[in-house]
PDB file of C-alpha atoms in Angstrom:
ATOM      1  CA  GLU A   1     121.315  82.570  99.450  1.00  0.00           C
ATOM      2  CA  ALA A   2     118.183  84.692  99.499  1.00  0.00           C
ATOM      3  CA  ASP A   3     117.289  86.646 102.619  1.00  0.00           C
ATOM      4  CA  ILE A   4     113.723  87.825 102.630  1.00  0.00           C
ATOM      5  CA  TYR A   5     111.657  87.944 105.768  1.00  0.00           C
ATOM      6  CA  GLN A   6     107.961  88.187 106.425  1.00  0.00           C
ATOM      7  CA  THR A   7     106.208  88.943 109.697  1.00  0.00           C
ATOM      8  CA  PRO A   8     103.953  87.819 111.166  1.00  0.00           C
ATOM      9  CA  ARG A   9     103.962  84.248 109.880  1.00  0.00           C
ATOM     10  CA  TYR A  10     100.466  83.697 111.227  1.00  0.00           C
ATOM     11  CA  LEU A  11      97.816  86.232 112.197  1.00  0.00           C
ATOM     12  CA  VAL A  12      94.258  85.721 113.396  1.00  0.00           C
ATOM     13  CA  ILE A  13      92.311  88.923 113.688  1.00  0.00           C
ATOM     14  CA  GLY A  14      88.762  90.206 113.948  1.00  0.00           C
ATOM     15  CA  THR A  15      86.784  91.931 111.233  1.00  0.00           C
ATOM     16  CA  GLY A  16      87.385  95.641 110.899  1.00  0.00           C
ATOM     17  CA  LYS A  17      90.900  95.656 112.301  1.00  0.00           C
ATOM     18  CA  LYS A  18      93.792  97.302 110.519  1.00  0.00           C
ATOM     19  CA  ILE A  19      96.697  95.020 109.750  1.00  0.00           C
ATOM     20  CA  THR A  20     100.146  95.428 108.262  1.00  0.00           C
ATOM     21  CA  LEU A  21     102.149  92.549 106.877  1.00  0.00           C
ATOM     22  CA  GLU A  22     105.849  93.272 106.916  1.00  0.00           C
ATOM     23  CA  CYS A  23     108.345  92.221 104.264  1.00  0.00           C
ATOM     24  CA  SER A  24     112.050  92.968 104.297  1.00  0.00           C
ATOM     25  CA  GLN A  25     114.926  91.820 102.141  1.00  0.00           C
ATOM     26  CA  THR A  26     118.617  92.279 102.763  1.00  0.00           C
ATOM     27  CA  MET A  27     119.840  91.667  99.222  1.00  0.00           C
ATOM     28  CA  GLY A  28     119.371  95.174  97.852  1.00  0.00           C
ATOM     29  CA  HIS A  29     116.959  93.922  95.199  1.00  0.00           C
ATOM     30  CA  ASP A  30     115.232  96.604  93.199  1.00  0.00           C
ATOM     31  CA  LYS A  31     111.982  94.773  92.519  1.00  0.00           C
ATOM     32  CA  MET A  32     109.532  93.499  95.117  1.00  0.00           C
ATOM     33  CA  TYR A  33     106.174  91.762  94.863  1.00  0.00           C
ATOM     34  CA  TRP A  34     103.163  90.622  96.870  1.00  0.00           C
ATOM     35  CA  TYR A  35     101.304  87.510  95.808  1.00  0.00           C
ATOM     36  CA  GLN A  36      98.094  86.125  97.264  1.00  0.00           C
ATOM     37  CA  GLN A  37      97.795  82.360  97.496  1.00  0.00           C
ATOM     38  CA  ASP A  38      94.676  80.332  98.171  1.00  0.00           C
ATOM     39  CA  PRO A  39      94.606  76.499  98.351  1.00  0.00           C
ATOM     40  CA  GLY A  40      94.474  74.843  94.938  1.00  0.00           C
ATOM     41  CA  MET A  41      94.755  78.167  93.134  1.00  0.00           C
ATOM     42  CA  GLU A  42      97.529  79.864  91.276  1.00  0.00           C
ATOM     43  CA  LEU A  43      99.437  82.631  92.974  1.00  0.00           C
ATOM     44  CA  HIS A  44      97.938  85.981  92.084  1.00  0.00           C
ATOM     45  CA  LEU A  45     100.062  89.108  91.877  1.00  0.00           C
ATOM     46  CA  ILE A  46      98.390  91.874  93.884  1.00  0.00           C
ATOM     47  CA  HIS A  47     101.151  94.521  94.124  1.00  0.00           C
ATOM     48  CA  TYR A  48     104.634  95.142  92.826  1.00  0.00           C
ATOM     49  CA  SER A  49     107.344  97.745  93.044  1.00  0.00           C
ATOM     50  CA  TYR A  50     110.240  98.395  90.726  1.00  0.00           C
ATOM     51  CA  GLY A  51     112.042 100.706  93.111  1.00  0.00           C
ATOM     52  CA  VAL A  52     111.713 103.248  95.885  1.00  0.00           C
ATOM     53  CA  ASN A  53     108.524 105.336  95.663  1.00  0.00           C
ATOM     54  CA  SER A  54     107.248 103.102  92.868  1.00  0.00           C
ATOM     55  CA  THR A  55     104.209 100.867  93.448  1.00  0.00           C
ATOM     56  CA  GLU A  56     101.736  99.323  91.047  1.00  0.00           C
ATOM     57  CA  LYS A  57      98.673  97.152  91.343  1.00  0.00           C
ATOM     58  CA  GLY A  58      98.922  93.623  90.062  1.00  0.00           C
ATOM     59  CA  ASP A  59      96.615  91.434  88.055  1.00  0.00           C
ATOM     60  CA  LEU A  60      94.285  90.612  90.936  1.00  0.00           C
ATOM     61  CA  SER A  61      92.331  93.458  92.410  1.00  0.00           C
ATOM     62  CA  SER A  62      93.025  93.863  96.107  1.00  0.00           C
ATOM     63  CA  GLU A  63      91.772  96.232  98.791  1.00  0.00           C
ATOM     64  CA  SER A  64      95.232  96.259 100.325  1.00  0.00           C
ATOM     65  CA  THR A  65      97.796  98.997  99.836  1.00  0.00           C
ATOM     66  CA  VAL A  66     101.582  98.972  99.796  1.00  0.00           C
ATOM     67  CA  SER A  67     104.433 101.406 100.170  1.00  0.00           C
ATOM     68  CA  ARG A  68     108.102 101.384  99.194  1.00  0.00           C
ATOM     69  CA  ILE A  69     109.919 104.087 101.113  1.00  0.00           C
ATOM     70  CA  ARG A  70     113.114 102.096 101.455  1.00  0.00           C
ATOM     71  CA  THR A  71     114.637  99.590  99.063  1.00  0.00           C
ATOM     72  CA  GLU A  72     114.577  96.782 101.586  1.00  0.00           C
ATOM     73  CA  HIS A  73     111.065  97.239 102.957  1.00  0.00           C
ATOM     74  CA  PHE A  74     107.708  96.586 101.251  1.00  0.00           C
ATOM     75  CA  PRO A  75     104.839  96.433 103.764  1.00  0.00           C
ATOM     76  CA  LEU A  76     101.257  95.545 102.851  1.00  0.00           C
ATOM     77  CA  THR A  77      98.363  97.143 104.734  1.00  0.00           C
ATOM     78  CA  LEU A  78      94.675  96.341 105.043  1.00  0.00           C
ATOM     79  CA  GLU A  79      92.783  99.246 106.601  1.00  0.00           C
ATOM     80  CA  SER A  80      89.749  97.182 107.571  1.00  0.00           C
ATOM     81  CA  ALA A  81      90.131  93.414 107.450  1.00  0.00           C
ATOM     82  CA  ARG A  82      87.241  91.219 106.326  1.00  0.00           C
ATOM     83  CA  PRO A  83      86.798  87.430 106.219  1.00  0.00           C
ATOM     84  CA  SER A  84      87.255  87.575 102.428  1.00  0.00           C
ATOM     85  CA  HIS A  85      90.840  88.704 103.069  1.00  0.00           C
ATOM     86  CA  THR A  86      91.669  85.365 104.674  1.00  0.00           C
ATOM     87  CA  SER A  87      94.527  83.980 102.622  1.00  0.00           C
ATOM     88  CA  GLN A  88      98.261  83.429 102.485  1.00  0.00           C
ATOM     89  CA  TYR A  89     100.306  86.415 101.369  1.00  0.00           C
ATOM     90  CA  LEU A  90     103.726  85.814  99.858  1.00  0.00           C
ATOM     91  CA  CYS A  91     106.354  88.502  99.445  1.00  0.00           C
ATOM     92  CA  ALA A  92     109.118  88.175  96.865  1.00  0.00           C
ATOM     93  CA  SER A  93     112.006  90.158  95.470  1.00  0.00           C
ATOM     94  CA  SER A  94     114.218  90.051  92.416  1.00  0.00           C
ATOM     95  CA  ASP A  95     117.344  91.720  91.127  1.00  0.00           C
ATOM     96  CA  THR A  96     117.279  92.614  87.449  1.00  0.00           C
ATOM     97  CA  SER A  97     120.225  94.992  87.415  1.00  0.00           C
ATOM     98  CA  GLY A  98     123.442  94.091  85.617  1.00  0.00           C
ATOM     99  CA  GLY A  99     121.691  91.654  83.340  1.00  0.00           C
ATOM    100  CA  ASN A 100     120.495  89.346  86.083  1.00  0.00           C
ATOM    101  CA  THR A 101     117.698  87.060  85.178  1.00  0.00           C
ATOM    102  CA  GLY A 102     114.993  88.348  87.490  1.00  0.00           C
ATOM    103  CA  GLU A 103     114.143  85.125  89.230  1.00  0.00           C
ATOM    104  CA  LEU A 104     111.991  85.681  92.292  1.00  0.00           C
ATOM    105  CA  PHE A 105     113.105  84.929  95.830  1.00  0.00           C
ATOM    106  CA  PHE A 106     110.214  84.307  98.212  1.00  0.00           C
ATOM    107  CA  GLY A 107     109.633  84.809 101.896  1.00  0.00           C
ATOM    108  CA  GLU A 108     107.943  82.097 103.927  1.00  0.00           C
ATOM    109  CA  GLY A 109     104.563  83.779 103.756  1.00  0.00           C
ATOM    110  CA  SER A 110     102.064  85.374 106.129  1.00  0.00           C
ATOM    111  CA  ARG A 111      98.903  83.397 106.714  1.00  0.00           C
ATOM    112  CA  LEU A 112      96.061  85.745 107.581  1.00  0.00           C
ATOM    113  CA  THR A 113      92.767  84.598 109.073  1.00  0.00           C
ATOM    114  CA  VAL A 114      90.019  87.166 109.568  1.00  0.00           C
ATOM    115  CA  LEU A 115      87.161  86.095 111.808  1.00  0.00           C
TER     116      LEU A 115
ATOM    117  CA  ALA B   1      94.677  85.470  76.780  1.00  0.00           C
ATOM    118  CA  GLN B   2      98.019  84.628  78.353  1.00  0.00           C
ATOM    119  CA  SER B   3      97.899  81.648  80.696  1.00  0.00           C
ATOM    120  CA  VAL B   4      99.855  78.933  82.443  1.00  0.00           C
ATOM    121  CA  THR B   5      98.244  75.525  82.800  1.00  0.00           C
ATOM    122  CA  GLN B   6      99.251  72.661  85.023  1.00  0.00           C
ATOM    123  CA  PRO B   7      96.833  69.899  84.030  1.00  0.00           C
ATOM    124  CA  ASP B   8      97.488  67.643  87.009  1.00  0.00           C
ATOM    125  CA  ILE B   9      96.151  68.838  90.335  1.00  0.00           C
ATOM    126  CA  HIS B  10      97.510  65.914  92.334  1.00  0.00           C
ATOM    127  CA  ILE B  11      99.994  63.147  91.542  1.00  0.00           C
ATOM    128  CA  THR B  12     100.872  60.190  93.741  1.00  0.00           C
ATOM    129  CA  VAL B  13     104.111  58.389  93.053  1.00  0.00           C
ATOM    130  CA  SER B  14     106.022  55.606  94.784  1.00  0.00           C
ATOM    131  CA  GLU B  15     109.404  56.363  96.278  1.00  0.00           C
ATOM    132  CA  GLY B  16     112.080  55.512  93.744  1.00  0.00           C
ATOM    133  CA  ALA B  17     109.742  55.865  90.782  1.00  0.00           C
ATOM    134  CA  SER B  18     110.058  58.546  88.136  1.00  0.00           C
ATOM    135  CA  LEU B  19     108.022  61.740  88.184  1.00  0.00           C
ATOM    136  CA  GLU B  20     106.852  64.048  85.417  1.00  0.00           C
ATOM    137  CA  LEU B  21     104.850  67.216  85.990  1.00  0.00           C
ATOM    138  CA  ARG B  22     103.260  68.950  83.054  1.00  0.00           C
ATOM    139  CA  CYS B  23     103.176  72.645  82.284  1.00  0.00           C
ATOM    140  CA  ASN B  24     101.741  74.373  79.232  1.00  0.00           C
ATOM    141  CA  TYR B  25     101.699  78.063  78.501  1.00  0.00           C
ATOM    142  CA  SER B  26      99.846  80.300  76.131  1.00  0.00           C
ATOM    143  CA  TYR B  27     101.832  83.404  75.248  1.00  0.00           C
ATOM    144  CA  GLY B  28     102.494  85.283  72.040  1.00  0.00           C
ATOM    145  CA  ALA B  29     106.253  84.928  72.371  1.00  0.00           C
ATOM    146  CA  THR B  30     108.536  82.470  74.105  1.00  0.00           C
ATOM    147  CA  PRO B  31     108.543  83.490  77.737  1.00  0.00           C
ATOM    148  CA  TYR B  32     111.042  82.920  80.494  1.00  0.00           C
ATOM    149  CA  LEU B  33     110.056  79.685  82.251  1.00  0.00           C
ATOM    150  CA  PHE B  34     110.448  78.614  85.850  1.00  0.00           C
ATOM    151  CA  TRP B  35     109.624  75.755  88.180  1.00  0.00           C
ATOM    152  CA  TYR B  36     109.232  76.404  91.896  1.00  0.00           C
ATOM    153  CA  VAL B  37     108.617  74.012  94.788  1.00  0.00           C
ATOM    154  CA  GLN B  38     106.725  74.798  97.985  1.00  0.00           C
ATOM    155  CA  SER B  39     106.904  72.597 101.062  1.00  0.00           C
ATOM    156  CA  PRO B  40     104.093  72.855 103.628  1.00  0.00           C
ATOM    157  CA  GLY B  41     104.195  76.125 105.532  1.00  0.00           C
ATOM    158  CA  GLN B  42     107.077  77.445 103.484  1.00  0.00           C
ATOM    159  CA  GLY B  43     107.656  79.937 100.720  1.00  0.00           C
ATOM    160  CA  LEU B  44     108.540  79.010  97.161  1.00  0.00           C
ATOM    161  CA  GLN B  45     112.011  77.815  96.199  1.00  0.00           C
ATOM    162  CA  LEU B  46     113.331  77.971  92.639  1.00  0.00           C
ATOM    163  CA  LEU B  47     114.093  74.546  91.160  1.00  0.00           C
ATOM    164  CA  LEU B  48     115.213  75.642  87.706  1.00  0.00           C
ATOM    165  CA  LYS B  49     114.683  78.198  84.964  1.00  0.00           C
ATOM    166  CA  TYR B  50     114.883  78.504  81.196  1.00  0.00           C
ATOM    167  CA  PHE B  51     115.672  81.670  79.263  1.00  0.00           C
ATOM    168  CA  SER B  52     117.341  80.480  76.086  1.00  0.00           C
ATOM    169  CA  GLY B  53     119.817  77.968  74.724  1.00  0.00           C
ATOM    170  CA  ASP B  54     119.788  74.277  75.555  1.00  0.00           C
ATOM    171  CA  THR B  55     116.172  73.187  75.897  1.00  0.00           C
ATOM    172  CA  LEU B  56     116.995  70.635  78.594  1.00  0.00           C
ATOM    173  CA  VAL B  57     117.614  72.436  81.851  1.00  0.00           C
ATOM    174  CA  GLN B  58     119.126  70.947  84.989  1.00  0.00           C
ATOM    175  CA  GLY B  59     118.034  72.168  88.403  1.00  0.00           C
ATOM    176  CA  ILE B  60     118.522  71.515  92.052  1.00  0.00           C
ATOM    177  CA  LYS B  61     117.502  68.355  93.906  1.00  0.00           C
ATOM    178  CA  GLY B  62     117.962  66.201  90.809  1.00  0.00           C
ATOM    179  CA  PHE B  63     115.199  67.834  88.779  1.00  0.00           C
ATOM    180  CA  GLU B  64     115.322  68.662  85.104  1.00  0.00           C
ATOM    181  CA  ALA B  65     112.882  70.251  82.677  1.00  0.00           C
ATOM    182  CA  GLU B  66     112.571  70.291  78.921  1.00  0.00           C
ATOM    183  CA  PHE B  67     111.295  73.224  76.894  1.00  0.00           C
ATOM    184  CA  LYS B  68     109.376  72.241  73.769  1.00  0.00           C
ATOM    185  CA  ARG B  69     108.480  75.260  71.694  1.00  0.00           C
ATOM    186  CA  SER B  70     106.238  73.306  69.312  1.00  0.00           C
ATOM    187  CA  GLN B  71     104.110  72.100  72.207  1.00  0.00           C
ATOM    188  CA  SER B  72     104.370  75.266  74.335  1.00  0.00           C
ATOM    189  CA  SER B  73     105.395  73.014  77.197  1.00  0.00           C
ATOM    190  CA  PHE B  74     107.967  73.004  79.968  1.00  0.00           C
ATOM    191  CA  ASN B  75     107.597  69.681  81.771  1.00  0.00           C
ATOM    192  CA  LEU B  76     109.475  68.888  84.953  1.00  0.00           C
ATOM    193  CA  ARG B  77     111.016  65.462  85.547  1.00  0.00           C
ATOM    194  CA  LYS B  78     112.895  63.522  88.151  1.00  0.00           C
ATOM    195  CA  PRO B  79     114.188  59.991  87.491  1.00  0.00           C
ATOM    196  CA  SER B  80     113.854  58.698  91.060  1.00  0.00           C
ATOM    197  CA  VAL B  81     111.643  60.377  93.635  1.00  0.00           C
ATOM    198  CA  HIS B  82     112.549  60.639  97.313  1.00  0.00           C
ATOM    199  CA  TRP B  83     110.031  60.985 100.146  1.00  0.00           C
ATOM    200  CA  SER B  84     111.303  64.545 100.684  1.00  0.00           C
ATOM    201  CA  ASP B  85     110.032  65.498  97.228  1.00  0.00           C
ATOM    202  CA  ALA B  86     106.469  65.505  98.527  1.00  0.00           C
ATOM    203  CA  ALA B  87     105.432  69.134  98.033  1.00  0.00           C
ATOM    204  CA  GLU B  88     103.534  71.456  95.748  1.00  0.00           C
ATOM    205  CA  TYR B  89     105.127  72.379  92.451  1.00  0.00           C
ATOM    206  CA  PHE B  90     104.416  75.546  90.508  1.00  0.00           C
ATOM    207  CA  CYS B  91     105.233  76.394  86.926  1.00  0.00           C
ATOM    208  CA  ALA B  92     105.668  80.099  86.193  1.00  0.00           C
ATOM    209  CA  VAL B  93     106.326  82.289  83.168  1.00  0.00           C
ATOM    210  CA  ALA B  94     107.483  85.827  82.567  1.00  0.00           C
ATOM    211  CA  LEU B  95     107.779  87.800  79.368  1.00  0.00           C
ATOM    212  CA  LEU B  96     111.038  89.381  78.250  1.00  0.00           C
ATOM    213  CA  ASP B  97     111.635  92.632  80.146  1.00  0.00           C
ATOM    214  CA  ASP B  98     108.485  92.100  82.194  1.00  0.00           C
ATOM    215  CA  TYR B  99     109.568  90.572  85.448  1.00  0.00           C
ATOM    216  CA  LYS B 100     106.129  89.847  86.826  1.00  0.00           C
ATOM    217  CA  LEU B 101     105.739  86.101  87.020  1.00  0.00           C
ATOM    218  CA  SER B 102     102.449  84.384  86.249  1.00  0.00           C
ATOM    219  CA  PHE B 103     101.928  81.084  88.022  1.00  0.00           C
ATOM    220  CA  GLY B 104      99.981  77.943  87.304  1.00  0.00           C
ATOM    221  CA  ALA B 105      97.617  76.504  89.900  1.00  0.00           C
ATOM    222  CA  GLY B 106     100.221  74.021  91.092  1.00  0.00           C
ATOM    223  CA  THR B 107     100.539  70.239  91.281  1.00  0.00           C
ATOM    224  CA  THR B 108     100.604  68.507  94.642  1.00  0.00           C
ATOM    225  CA  VAL B 109     102.943  65.521  94.743  1.00  0.00           C
ATOM    226  CA  THR B 110     102.438  62.767  97.282  1.00  0.00           C
ATOM    227  CA  VAL B 111     105.165  60.154  97.703  1.00  0.00           C
ATOM    228  CA  ARG B 112     104.181  56.751  99.055  1.00  0.00           C
ATOM    229  CA  ALA B 113     106.638  54.327 100.588  1.00  0.00           C
TER     230      ALA B 113
END
């Protein structure tokens, strides 16, 4: 059973505010990911991390930043939110050590609305 | 360019009827293949996956999928749909040793009584 948690689930905030979306997993997975999801669109990878102190940008350009100081924690930050950042953000993790297959386990998502 | 295509945006099916969701991919090599399901307000849950071996894969909730290399397809099927199967379904692919999944745009399934 996967245990990956995202907070907040829902956030409505004004333009220009700084926000941090939290993501934590208790499975000790080495790899973590942030996807952005808009209605009717495919999920777009915006950030990923293959371990502590390792972060990379994904296929979709994003103004957000991430950090990976601890294995279990992968927060996403927007320094100055804009209406164009309104979206659902999904965090995921996977364990590819020991020959595991690398399937992704997802959190329930954080739905961000910027007014 | 590499891509994942789900041709059907929305499918409506009667409860008890069969369901097939299409997925096609365009990659240079055979990728790892996945189907995920997302219920409203929830994250994605893995239904099944294919890496190698038997091309007919069984998953959870009575779903199965068949990999056809010649057609670059990985279609999802269920013989008899239940009302609880109403959700959005995503096909995803990943290349060997590259564990970043690429997703299709999803197919929304509506189940009518």
